[in-house]
CSV table of C-alpha atoms and ligand atoms in Angstrom, one decimal:
chain,number,residue,atom,x,y,z
Y,1,MET,CA,-7.4,-0.5,27.7
Y,2,ASN,CA,-6.4,3.2,27.4
Y,3,ILE,CA,-4.6,3.8,24.1
Y,4,ALA,CA,-3.2,6.9,22.4
Y,5,ILE,CA,-2.7,6.9,18.7
Y,6,ILE,CA,-0.4,9.5,17.2
Y,7,GLY,CA,-1.3,10.3,13.6
Y,8,SER,CA,-4.7,10.0,11.8
Y,9,GLY,CA,-3.6,8.9,8.3
Y,10,LEU,CA,-5.3,5.8,6.8
Y,11,THR,CA,-3.3,3.6,9.3
Y,12,GLY,CA,-4.0,5.6,12.5
Y,13,THR,CA,-7.6,6.1,11.6
Y,14,LEU,CA,-8.3,2.5,10.9
Y,15,ALA,CA,-6.3,1.5,14.0
Y,16,ALA,CA,-8.6,3.8,16.1
Y,17,ILE,CA,-11.7,2.2,14.7
Y,18,SER,CA,-10.4,-1.4,15.1
Y,19,LEU,CA,-9.0,-0.9,18.7
Y,20,ALA,CA,-12.2,0.9,19.7
Y,21,ASN,CA,-14.2,-2.0,18.4
Y,22,ALA,CA,-12.0,-4.3,20.4
Y,23,GLY,CA,-13.2,-2.4,23.5
Y,24,SER,CA,-10.3,0.1,24.1
Y,25,ARG,CA,-10.7,3.8,24.8
Y,26,VAL,CA,-8.7,5.6,22.2
Y,27,ASP,CA,-7.3,9.2,22.1
Y,28,LEU,CA,-6.4,10.0,18.5
Y,29,TYR,CA,-3.9,12.8,18.1
Y,30,GLU,CA,-3.6,14.5,14.7
Y,31,ARG,CA,-2.0,17.8,13.8
Y,32,LEU,CA,-3.9,18.3,10.5
Y,33,SER,CA,-7.6,19.2,10.1
Y,34,ASP,CA,-10.0,16.6,8.6
Y,35,GLU,CA,-10.1,18.7,5.4
Y,36,GLU,CA,-6.3,18.4,5.1
Y,37,LEU,CA,-6.3,14.7,5.8
Y,38,VAL,CA,-8.8,14.1,3.0
Y,39,ASP,CA,-7.2,16.4,0.5
Y,40,ARG,CA,-4.5,14.1,-0.9
Y,41,ASP,CA,-4.5,13.0,-4.4
Y,42,ARG,CA,-3.4,9.3,-4.1
Y,43,THR,CA,-4.7,6.0,-5.5
Y,44,TYR,CA,-4.3,2.7,-3.7
Y,45,ALA,CA,-4.5,-0.9,-4.8
Y,46,ILE,CA,-6.7,-2.7,-2.2
Y,47,THR,CA,-6.1,-6.5,-1.8
Y,48,HIS,CA,-8.2,-9.2,-0.2
Y,49,SER,CA,-6.3,-8.9,3.1
Y,50,SER,CA,-7.6,-5.3,3.3
Y,51,ARG,CA,-11.1,-6.4,2.3
Y,52,LYS,CA,-11.1,-8.9,5.2
Y,53,ILE,CA,-9.9,-6.3,7.7
Y,54,LEU,CA,-12.5,-3.8,6.6
Y,55,GLU,CA,-15.2,-6.4,6.8
Y,56,LYS,CA,-14.1,-7.3,10.3
Y,57,VAL,CA,-14.4,-3.7,11.5
Y,58,GLY,CA,-17.7,-3.2,9.7
Y,59,ILE,CA,-16.5,-0.7,7.1
Y,60,TRP,CA,-16.4,-2.8,3.9
Y,61,SER,CA,-20.1,-2.3,3.2
Y,62,HIS,CA,-19.7,1.5,3.5
Y,63,ILE,CA,-16.7,1.6,1.3
Y,64,VAL,CA,-17.2,-1.0,-1.4
Y,65,SER,CA,-19.4,1.2,-3.7
Y,66,ASP,CA,-16.5,3.7,-3.9
Y,67,LEU,CA,-14.0,1.1,-5.0
Y,68,VAL,CA,-13.2,0.1,-8.6
Y,69,PRO,CA,-12.9,-3.7,-8.9
Y,70,PHE,CA,-10.6,-5.4,-11.4
Y,71,GLN,CA,-10.8,-9.0,-12.6
Y,72,TYR,CA,-7.6,-9.1,-14.6
Y,73,LEU,CA,-4.1,-8.3,-13.6
Y,74,ASN,CA,-1.6,-8.3,-16.5
Y,75,VAL,CA,2.1,-8.5,-15.7
Y,76,ILE,CA,4.2,-7.7,-18.7
Y,77,ASP,CA,8.0,-8.0,-19.0
Y,78,TYR,CA,9.0,-5.7,-21.8
Y,79,GLU,CA,12.6,-6.8,-22.0
Y,80,LEU,CA,11.5,-10.4,-22.6
Y,81,ASN,CA,8.3,-9.5,-24.5
Y,82,LYS,CA,6.4,-11.9,-22.2
Y,83,ASN,CA,3.2,-11.5,-20.2
Y,84,VAL,CA,1.1,-13.4,-17.8
Y,85,GLN,CA,-2.5,-12.7,-16.7
Y,86,PHE,CA,-3.7,-13.3,-13.2
Y,87,VAL,CA,-7.5,-13.8,-13.0
Y,88,VAL,CA,-10.1,-14.4,-10.3
Y,89,SER,CA,-9.7,-18.2,-10.5
Y,90,ASP,CA,-6.0,-17.9,-9.5
Y,91,LEU,CA,-7.1,-16.6,-6.1
Y,92,ASN,CA,-7.8,-18.8,-3.0
Y,93,GLN,CA,-11.2,-20.4,-3.0
Y,94,ASN,CA,-12.6,-18.0,-0.3
Y,95,ASP,CA,-11.4,-14.9,-2.1
Y,96,GLN,CA,-12.9,-16.0,-5.5
Y,97,LYS,CA,-16.5,-15.4,-4.5
Y,98,TYR,CA,-15.8,-11.7,-4.4
Y,99,ALA,CA,-15.2,-11.9,-8.2
Y,100,SER,CA,-12.3,-9.4,-8.1
Y,101,VAL,CA,-8.6,-9.8,-8.1
Y,102,GLY,CA,-8.5,-6.6,-6.2
Y,103,TRP,CA,-9.9,-3.0,-6.0
Y,104,ILE,CA,-8.7,0.5,-6.6
Y,105,ALA,CA,-9.4,3.2,-4.0
Y,106,GLU,CA,-9.1,6.9,-4.2
Y,107,HIS,CA,-7.6,8.5,-1.1
Y,108,LYS,CA,-10.3,11.2,-0.7
Y,109,LYS,CA,-13.3,8.8,-0.6
Y,110,THR,CA,-11.6,6.3,1.6
Y,111,MET,CA,-10.3,8.8,4.1
Y,112,LEU,CA,-13.7,10.5,4.2
Y,113,THR,CA,-15.5,7.3,4.9
Y,114,LEU,CA,-13.2,6.4,7.7
Y,115,LEU,CA,-13.4,9.8,9.3
Y,116,GLU,CA,-17.2,9.7,9.0
Y,117,TYR,CA,-17.3,6.3,10.6
Y,118,ILE,CA,-15.1,7.5,13.5
Y,119,SER,CA,-17.5,10.4,14.3
Y,120,HIS,CA,-20.1,7.7,15.3
Y,121,LEU,CA,-17.8,5.9,17.8
Y,122,GLU,CA,-18.1,7.1,21.3
Y,123,ASN,CA,-14.9,5.6,22.7
Y,124,ILE,CA,-12.7,7.6,20.2
Y,125,ASN,CA,-11.6,11.0,21.3
Y,126,LYS,CA,-10.0,13.1,18.5
Y,127,ILE,CA,-7.4,15.5,19.8
Y,128,PRO,CA,-6.2,18.2,17.3
Y,129,THR,CA,-2.6,18.5,18.5
Y,130,SER,CA,0.7,16.7,18.2
Y,131,VAL,CA,1.7,16.7,21.8
Y,132,ILE,CA,0.6,14.0,24.3
Y,133,PRO,CA,0.2,15.8,27.6
Y,134,ASN,CA,0.8,12.8,29.9
Y,135,THR,CA,2.0,9.5,28.5
Y,136,ASN,CA,1.4,7.8,31.9
Y,137,ASN,CA,-2.3,8.0,31.2
Y,138,TYR,CA,-2.0,5.3,28.6
Y,139,ASP,CA,-1.5,1.5,28.6
Y,140,LEU,CA,-0.1,1.7,25.0
Y,141,ILE,CA,0.9,4.4,22.6
Y,142,VAL,CA,0.6,3.7,19.0
Y,143,ALA,CA,2.8,5.8,16.7
Y,144,ALA,CA,1.2,6.0,13.2
Y,145,ASP,CA,2.7,9.4,12.4
Y,146,GLY,CA,4.2,8.4,9.1
Y,147,PHE,CA,7.5,8.1,7.3
Y,148,ASN,CA,9.1,11.1,9.1
Y,149,SER,CA,7.8,10.0,12.5
Y,150,ILE,CA,8.8,12.4,15.2
Y,151,THR,CA,7.9,9.9,17.9
Y,152,LYS,CA,10.4,7.4,16.5
Y,153,LYS,CA,13.1,10.0,16.3
Y,154,LYS,CA,12.5,11.0,20.0
Y,155,LEU,CA,12.7,7.4,21.0
Y,156,ASN,CA,15.9,6.8,18.9
Y,157,THR,CA,14.5,3.7,17.3
Y,158,PRO,CA,16.9,2.6,14.6
Y,159,SER,CA,15.8,1.7,11.1
Y,160,PHE,CA,17.4,0.6,7.8
Y,161,THR,CA,16.6,3.2,5.1
Y,162,PHE,CA,17.7,4.3,1.7
Y,163,ASN,CA,16.4,6.3,-1.2
Y,164,TYR,CA,15.9,4.7,-4.6
Y,165,ASP,CA,17.4,6.7,-7.4
Y,166,GLN,CA,13.9,6.9,-8.8
Y,167,ILE,CA,10.8,9.1,-8.5
Y,168,CYS,CA,7.2,8.0,-8.8
Y,169,ILE,CA,5.1,9.9,-11.3
Y,170,THR,CA,1.3,9.7,-11.0
Y,171,ALA,CA,-1.3,10.9,-13.4
Y,172,LYS,CA,-4.9,10.3,-14.4
Y,173,VAL,CA,-5.4,9.5,-18.0
Y,174,LEU,CA,-8.2,8.5,-20.4
Y,175,LEU,CA,-7.1,5.4,-22.3
Y,176,ARG,CA,-8.4,3.6,-25.4
Y,177,GLY,CA,-8.0,-0.1,-26.1
Y,178,VAL,CA,-8.1,-1.3,-22.5
Y,179,LYS,CA,-11.0,-2.9,-20.5
Y,180,SER,CA,-12.3,-1.0,-17.5
Y,181,ASN,CA,-11.8,-4.1,-15.3
Y,182,GLU,CA,-8.1,-4.8,-16.0
Y,183,ALA,CA,-4.9,-3.5,-14.3
Y,184,PHE,CA,-1.4,-3.7,-15.5
Y,185,GLU,CA,2.0,-4.0,-13.9
Y,186,ILE,CA,4.6,-3.4,-16.6
Y,187,LEU,CA,8.2,-4.2,-15.8
Y,188,ASN,CA,10.6,-2.3,-18.0
Y,189,SER,CA,14.2,-1.3,-17.7
Y,190,GLU,CA,13.4,2.3,-16.6
Y,191,GLY,CA,11.4,0.9,-13.7
Y,192,PRO,CA,8.0,-0.7,-12.9
Y,193,PHE,CA,4.9,1.0,-14.3
Y,194,ALA,CA,1.3,0.4,-13.1
Y,195,VAL,CA,-2.0,1.2,-14.9
Y,196,LEU,CA,-4.9,1.0,-12.5
Y,197,PRO,CA,-8.6,1.3,-13.5
Y,198,LEU,CA,-10.7,4.2,-12.0
Y,199,GLY,CA,-13.9,3.5,-13.8
Y,200,GLY,CA,-14.9,3.8,-17.5
Y,201,ASP,CA,-11.9,4.9,-19.6
Y,202,LEU,CA,-10.2,6.6,-16.7
Y,203,PHE,CA,-7.0,5.1,-15.4
Y,204,GLN,CA,-4.3,6.0,-12.9
Y,205,ILE,CA,-0.7,5.8,-14.1
Y,206,ILE,CA,1.9,5.1,-11.5
Y,207,CYS,CA,5.2,5.2,-13.1
Y,208,SER,CA,8.6,4.9,-11.4
Y,209,GLN,CA,11.7,6.1,-13.3
Y,210,SER,CA,15.1,7.6,-12.7
Y,211,ARG,CA,15.1,11.1,-11.2
Y,212,LYS,CA,16.7,12.5,-14.4
Y,213,ILE,CA,14.2,11.0,-16.9
Y,214,GLY,CA,11.3,11.6,-14.5
Y,215,SER,CA,12.0,15.3,-14.1
Y,216,GLN,CA,12.4,15.7,-17.9
Y,217,ASN,CA,9.0,13.9,-18.4
Y,218,LEU,CA,7.3,16.1,-15.7
Y,219,SER,CA,8.4,19.3,-17.5
Y,220,LEU,CA,6.8,18.1,-20.8
Y,221,PRO,CA,3.7,19.8,-22.1
Y,222,LYS,CA,0.5,17.7,-21.8
Y,223,SER,CA,0.5,16.5,-25.4
Y,224,LEU,CA,4.2,15.4,-25.3
Y,225,PHE,CA,3.6,13.7,-22.0
Y,226,LEU,CA,0.8,11.7,-23.7
Y,227,ASP,CA,3.2,10.9,-26.6
Y,228,TYR,CA,5.7,9.7,-24.0
Y,229,LEU,CA,3.1,7.4,-22.3
Y,230,SER,CA,2.2,5.9,-25.7
Y,231,THR,CA,5.9,4.8,-26.0
Y,232,ILE,CA,5.7,2.8,-22.7
Y,233,LEU,CA,2.1,1.5,-22.8
Y,234,PRO,CA,1.4,-1.8,-24.6
Y,235,SER,CA,1.0,-1.1,-28.3
Y,236,ASN,CA,-2.8,-1.8,-28.3
Y,237,ILE,CA,-3.4,0.9,-25.6
Y,238,GLU,CA,-3.6,4.5,-26.6
Y,239,PRO,CA,-3.5,7.4,-24.2
Y,240,ASP,CA,-6.2,9.9,-25.1
Y,241,THR,CA,-6.4,12.7,-22.6
Y,242,LEU,CA,-4.4,13.7,-19.6
Y,243,VAL,CA,-7.0,14.5,-16.9
Y,244,ASP,CA,-4.8,16.1,-14.3
Y,245,GLU,CA,-1.2,17.5,-13.9
Y,246,PRO,CA,1.3,14.7,-13.4
Y,247,LYS,CA,2.7,14.7,-9.9
Y,248,SER,CA,5.8,13.0,-8.4
Y,249,TYR,CA,7.1,11.9,-5.1
Y,250,PRO,CA,10.5,10.4,-4.1
Y,251,ILE,CA,10.7,6.7,-3.4
Y,252,SER,CA,12.4,5.4,-0.3
Y,253,PHE,CA,12.9,2.1,1.5
Y,254,LEU,CA,12.4,2.1,5.3
Y,255,LEU,CA,12.4,-0.9,7.6
Y,256,ASN,CA,12.6,-0.6,11.4
Y,257,TYR,CA,14.8,-3.0,13.3
Y,258,SER,CA,12.0,-3.2,15.8
Y,259,PHE,CA,8.3,-2.4,15.6
Y,260,HIS,CA,8.1,-1.3,19.2
Y,261,SER,CA,10.0,0.6,21.9
Y,262,GLY,CA,8.8,0.2,25.5
Y,263,LYS,CA,5.0,0.8,25.5
Y,264,TYR,CA,5.2,2.5,22.0
Y,265,ILE,CA,4.1,0.4,19.0
Y,266,TYR,CA,5.0,1.5,15.4
Y,267,LEU,CA,2.3,1.1,12.8
Y,268,GLY,CA,2.2,1.7,9.0
Y,269,GLU,CA,4.8,3.9,7.4
Y,270,THR,CA,6.3,4.7,10.8
Y,271,SER,CA,7.9,1.3,10.6
Y,272,HIS,CA,8.0,0.4,6.9
Y,273,ALA,CA,7.8,2.0,3.5
Y,274,PHE,CA,8.6,0.3,0.3
Y,275,HIS,CA,8.7,0.9,-3.5
Y,276,PRO,CA,5.1,1.3,-4.9
Y,277,VAL,CA,5.6,-1.7,-7.3
Y,278,GLY,CA,2.9,-4.3,-6.6
Y,279,GLY,CA,0.7,-1.9,-4.6
Y,280,GLN,CA,1.6,-3.4,-1.3
Y,281,GLY,CA,2.0,-0.2,0.9
Y,282,LEU,CA,-1.4,0.5,2.4
Y,283,ASN,CA,-2.4,-3.2,2.6
Y,284,LEU,CA,0.7,-3.9,4.7
Y,285,CYS,CA,-0.1,-0.9,6.9
Y,286,TRP,CA,-3.6,-2.2,7.5
Y,287,ARG,CA,-2.3,-5.7,8.3
Y,288,ASP,CA,-0.3,-4.1,11.1
Y,289,VAL,CA,-3.7,-2.7,12.4
Y,290,ASP,CA,-5.3,-6.1,12.2
Y,291,CYS,CA,-2.4,-7.8,14.0
Y,292,LEU,CA,-2.5,-5.2,16.9
Y,293,SER,CA,-6.3,-5.5,17.3
Y,294,ASN,CA,-6.0,-9.3,17.4
Y,295,LEU,CA,-3.4,-9.1,20.2
Y,296,ILE,CA,-5.4,-6.6,22.2
Y,297,SER,CA,-8.4,-8.9,22.0
Y,298,SER,CA,-6.5,-11.8,23.4
Y,299,SER,CA,-7.6,-12.6,27.0
Y,300,PHE,CA,-4.0,-13.7,28.0
Y,301,LEU,CA,-2.5,-10.4,26.8
Y,302,LYS,CA,-5.3,-8.3,28.4
Y,303,LYS,CA,-3.8,-9.6,31.7
Y,304,ASN,CA,-0.2,-9.2,30.5
Y,305,LYS,CA,-0.4,-5.8,28.8
Y,306,LEU,CA,3.4,-5.3,28.9
Y,307,LEU,CA,3.9,-8.2,26.5
Y,308,ILE,CA,1.7,-6.7,23.8
Y,309,PRO,CA,4.5,-4.5,22.1
Y,310,PHE,CA,6.9,-7.4,22.0
Y,311,CYS,CA,4.3,-9.8,20.7
Y,312,TYR,CA,3.3,-7.2,18.0
Y,313,SER,CA,6.9,-6.9,16.8
Y,314,ALA,CA,7.4,-10.6,16.7
Y,315,SER,CA,4.1,-11.2,14.9
Y,316,ARG,CA,4.7,-8.6,12.2
Y,317,PHE,CA,8.3,-9.4,11.4
Y,318,ILE,CA,7.9,-12.2,8.7
Y,319,ASP,CA,5.1,-10.5,6.7
Y,320,VAL,CA,6.8,-7.1,6.6
Y,321,LEU,CA,10.2,-8.6,5.8
Y,322,SER,CA,8.9,-10.8,3.0
Y,323,ILE,CA,7.0,-8.0,1.4
Y,324,SER,CA,10.1,-5.7,1.6
Y,325,ILE,CA,12.2,-8.4,-0.1
Y,326,LEU,CA,9.5,-9.1,-2.7
Y,327,THR,CA,9.0,-5.4,-3.7
Y,328,ASP,CA,12.7,-4.6,-3.7
Y,329,SER,CA,13.5,-7.7,-5.8
Y,330,LEU,CA,10.8,-6.8,-8.3
Y,331,VAL,CA,12.4,-3.3,-8.8
Y,332,ARG,CA,15.8,-4.9,-9.2
Y,333,TYR,CA,14.4,-7.6,-11.5
Y,334,SER,CA,12.7,-5.0,-13.6
Y,335,ARG,CA,15.7,-2.7,-14.0
Y,336,SER,CA,18.4,-5.4,-14.4
Y,337,ASN,CA,19.8,-5.7,-17.9
Y,338,ILE,CA,22.3,-8.4,-17.1
Y,339,LYS,CA,21.6,-10.9,-19.9
Y,340,ILE,CA,22.4,-14.0,-17.7
Y,341,PHE,CA,19.5,-13.2,-15.5
Y,342,PHE,CA,17.2,-13.2,-18.5
Y,343,ILE,CA,17.3,-17.0,-18.4
Y,344,ALA,CA,15.8,-17.0,-14.9
Y,345,ARG,CA,13.3,-14.4,-15.9
Y,346,ARG,CA,12.1,-16.5,-18.9
Y,347,PHE,CA,11.8,-19.4,-16.5
Y,348,VAL,CA,9.7,-17.4,-14.0
Y,349,PHE,CA,7.3,-16.4,-16.8
Y,350,PHE,CA,7.2,-19.9,-18.3
Y,351,ILE,CA,6.2,-21.4,-14.9
Y,352,LEU,CA,3.7,-18.7,-14.2
Y,353,LYS,CA,2.1,-19.1,-17.6
Y,354,LYS,CA,1.9,-22.9,-17.4
Y,355,SER,CA,1.2,-23.5,-13.7
Y,356,LYS,CA,-2.0,-22.4,-12.0
Y,357,ILE,CA,-0.4,-23.5,-8.7
Y,358,ALA,CA,2.4,-21.0,-9.2
Y,359,ARG,CA,0.0,-18.2,-10.1
Y,360,ASN,CA,-2.1,-19.0,-7.0
Y,361,LEU,CA,1.1,-18.9,-4.8
Y,362,ILE,CA,2.3,-15.6,-6.1
Y,363,LEU,CA,-1.2,-14.0,-6.2
Y,364,ASN,CA,-2.0,-15.2,-2.7
Y,365,LEU,CA,1.3,-13.8,-1.4
Y,366,MET,CA,0.6,-10.4,-3.0
Y,367,THR,CA,-3.0,-10.4,-1.9
Y,368,ASN,CA,-2.9,-11.9,1.6
Y,369,GLY,CA,0.8,-11.5,2.6
Y,370,LEU,CA,2.4,-13.9,5.0
Y,371,ASN,CA,0.6,-13.9,8.3
P,401,LIG,C1,3.5,12.1,-1.7
P,401,LIG,C2,3.0,10.7,-1.5
P,401,LIG,C3,2.2,10.1,-2.5
P,401,LIG,C4,1.8,8.8,-2.3
P,401,LIG,N1,1.0,8.2,-3.3
P,401,LIG,C5,0.7,6.9,-3.1
P,401,LIG,C6,-0.1,6.3,-4.1
P,401,LIG,O1,-0.5,6.9,-5.1
P,401,LIG,N2,-0.5,5.0,-3.9
P,401,LIG,C7,-0.1,4.3,-2.8
P,401,LIG,O2,-0.5,3.1,-2.7
P,401,LIG,N3,0.7,4.9,-1.9
P,401,LIG,C8,1.1,6.2,-2.0
P,401,LIG,N4,1.9,6.7,-1.1
P,401,LIG,C9,2.2,5.9,0.1
P,401,LIG,C10,0.9,5.9,1.1
P,401,LIG,O3,0.5,7.3,1.2
P,401,LIG,C11,1.3,5.4,2.4
P,401,LIG,O4,1.5,4.0,2.3
P,401,LIG,C12,0.1,5.6,3.4
P,401,LIG,O5,-0.3,6.9,3.4
P,401,LIG,C13,0.6,5.3,4.8
P,401,LIG,O6,-0.3,5.7,5.7
P,401,LIG,P1,0.1,6.1,7.2
P,401,LIG,O7,-1.2,6.4,7.9
P,401,LIG,O8,1.0,5.0,7.8
P,401,LIG,O9,1.0,7.4,7.1
P,401,LIG,P2,0.6,8.9,6.7
P,401,LIG,O10,-0.4,8.8,5.6
P,401,LIG,O11,1.9,9.6,6.4
P,401,LIG,O12,-0.1,9.4,8.0
P,401,LIG,C14,0.6,9.9,9.1
P,401,LIG,C15,-0.2,11.0,9.8
P,401,LIG,O13,0.4,11.3,11.0
P,401,LIG,C16,0.2,12.7,11.2
P,401,LIG,N5,1.3,13.2,12.1
P,401,LIG,C17,2.6,13.2,11.8
P,401,LIG,N6,3.3,13.6,12.9
P,401,LIG,C18,2.4,13.9,13.9
P,401,LIG,C19,2.5,14.3,15.2
P,401,LIG,N7,3.7,14.6,15.8
P,401,LIG,N8,1.3,14.4,15.9
P,401,LIG,C20,0.1,14.2,15.4
P,401,LIG,N9,0.0,13.7,14.1
P,401,LIG,C21,1.1,13.6,13.3
P,401,LIG,C22,0.3,13.3,9.8
P,401,LIG,O14,-0.3,14.6,9.7
P,401,LIG,C23,-0.4,12.2,9.0
P,401,LIG,O15,-1.8,12.5,8.9
P,401,LIG,C24,2.3,8.0,-1.2
P,401,LIG,C25,3.1,8.6,-0.3
P,401,LIG,C26,3.5,9.9,-0.4
P,401,LIG,C27,4.4,10.6,0.6
């Protein structure tokens, strides 16, 4: 099959590899240079669903040494003063043998490995432009051109979108009093707050808060920013050194009404973008890739190519919708101070603490999605 992919971010690049492995000829269009693609300061939580996809395309063994595994995921509800810890034995049996609840990946290393891998694949042709000269040359066109997709605008594909009244602040910090193999998701009334291990004492802070408080915190000198962090970190954890300048980005919700239009298929942030709570973003984008490459490998659909975009939309709907509801509910849960809901919140923590089955259900949903 002849396929064009627009956009070579982490979604488009993995799609190119996966579709090329499935026997397609891929033209990969990207307006940025490889250096620009690599030069992003982002940190991703990688779940077992991503691990399985990377194994399938043959990249896992190249990437795993760059990832930081974590064995404990602590979820803390500050308002209730409750916490629950997810551990490796809460995962499904097959995932347990990897001895990690998940992994943390830095953008630079991950992007570099994918681009390096692409350079060895003969049936991928990288084209450094944003304009497809003749769309008739392709059986399918995959739009992976991100949140502000021009392709989607041109095709007038509608989506449901809104901006949270929050920004996301990210910073790398040296911490004391925390193990190098644990991650935290802290739910407080200002917004969810994640602490992700980067090896040794180094941690990535991903902190969502109202635009007003967020911009005040961003303008603080380093020492005061550390003082601020110590007020929101658990009392046994002390921030020691701020390793880089805190950065911020706005948080939006985006969900397409359809994941295709004619022979165009929308992958990754072109079709969905959610709040960073729970670290679902990139994993969901990569599950899009896996779904499309499974469809393309099907012998029935090879003979009925026109059905692929529709089948793709139908197959992705439940997973994407459930993760959108889950992440948005977590944000609302975290920020709600309506006392009556506290009873339900206490009940959720009680069940999670007492029941391994409940922890397995939640962790499995977060790590494998609904496919
Ligand atoms: C500022 C910022 C910080 C973030 N930080 C984090 C984080 O710390 N952790 C986390 O989990 N997630 C983070 N995210 C979200 C995460 O980056 C996305 O989930 C992920 O990048 C989605 O990948 P993608 O390939 O779908 O889209 P993108 O990464 O946006 O890739 C789209 C690609 O398409 C290219 N493109 C666009 N238009 C065209 C065109 N017309 N022709 C050719 N190419 C085109 C772009 O140059 C780009 O390379 C962040 C997002 C932003 C905006």
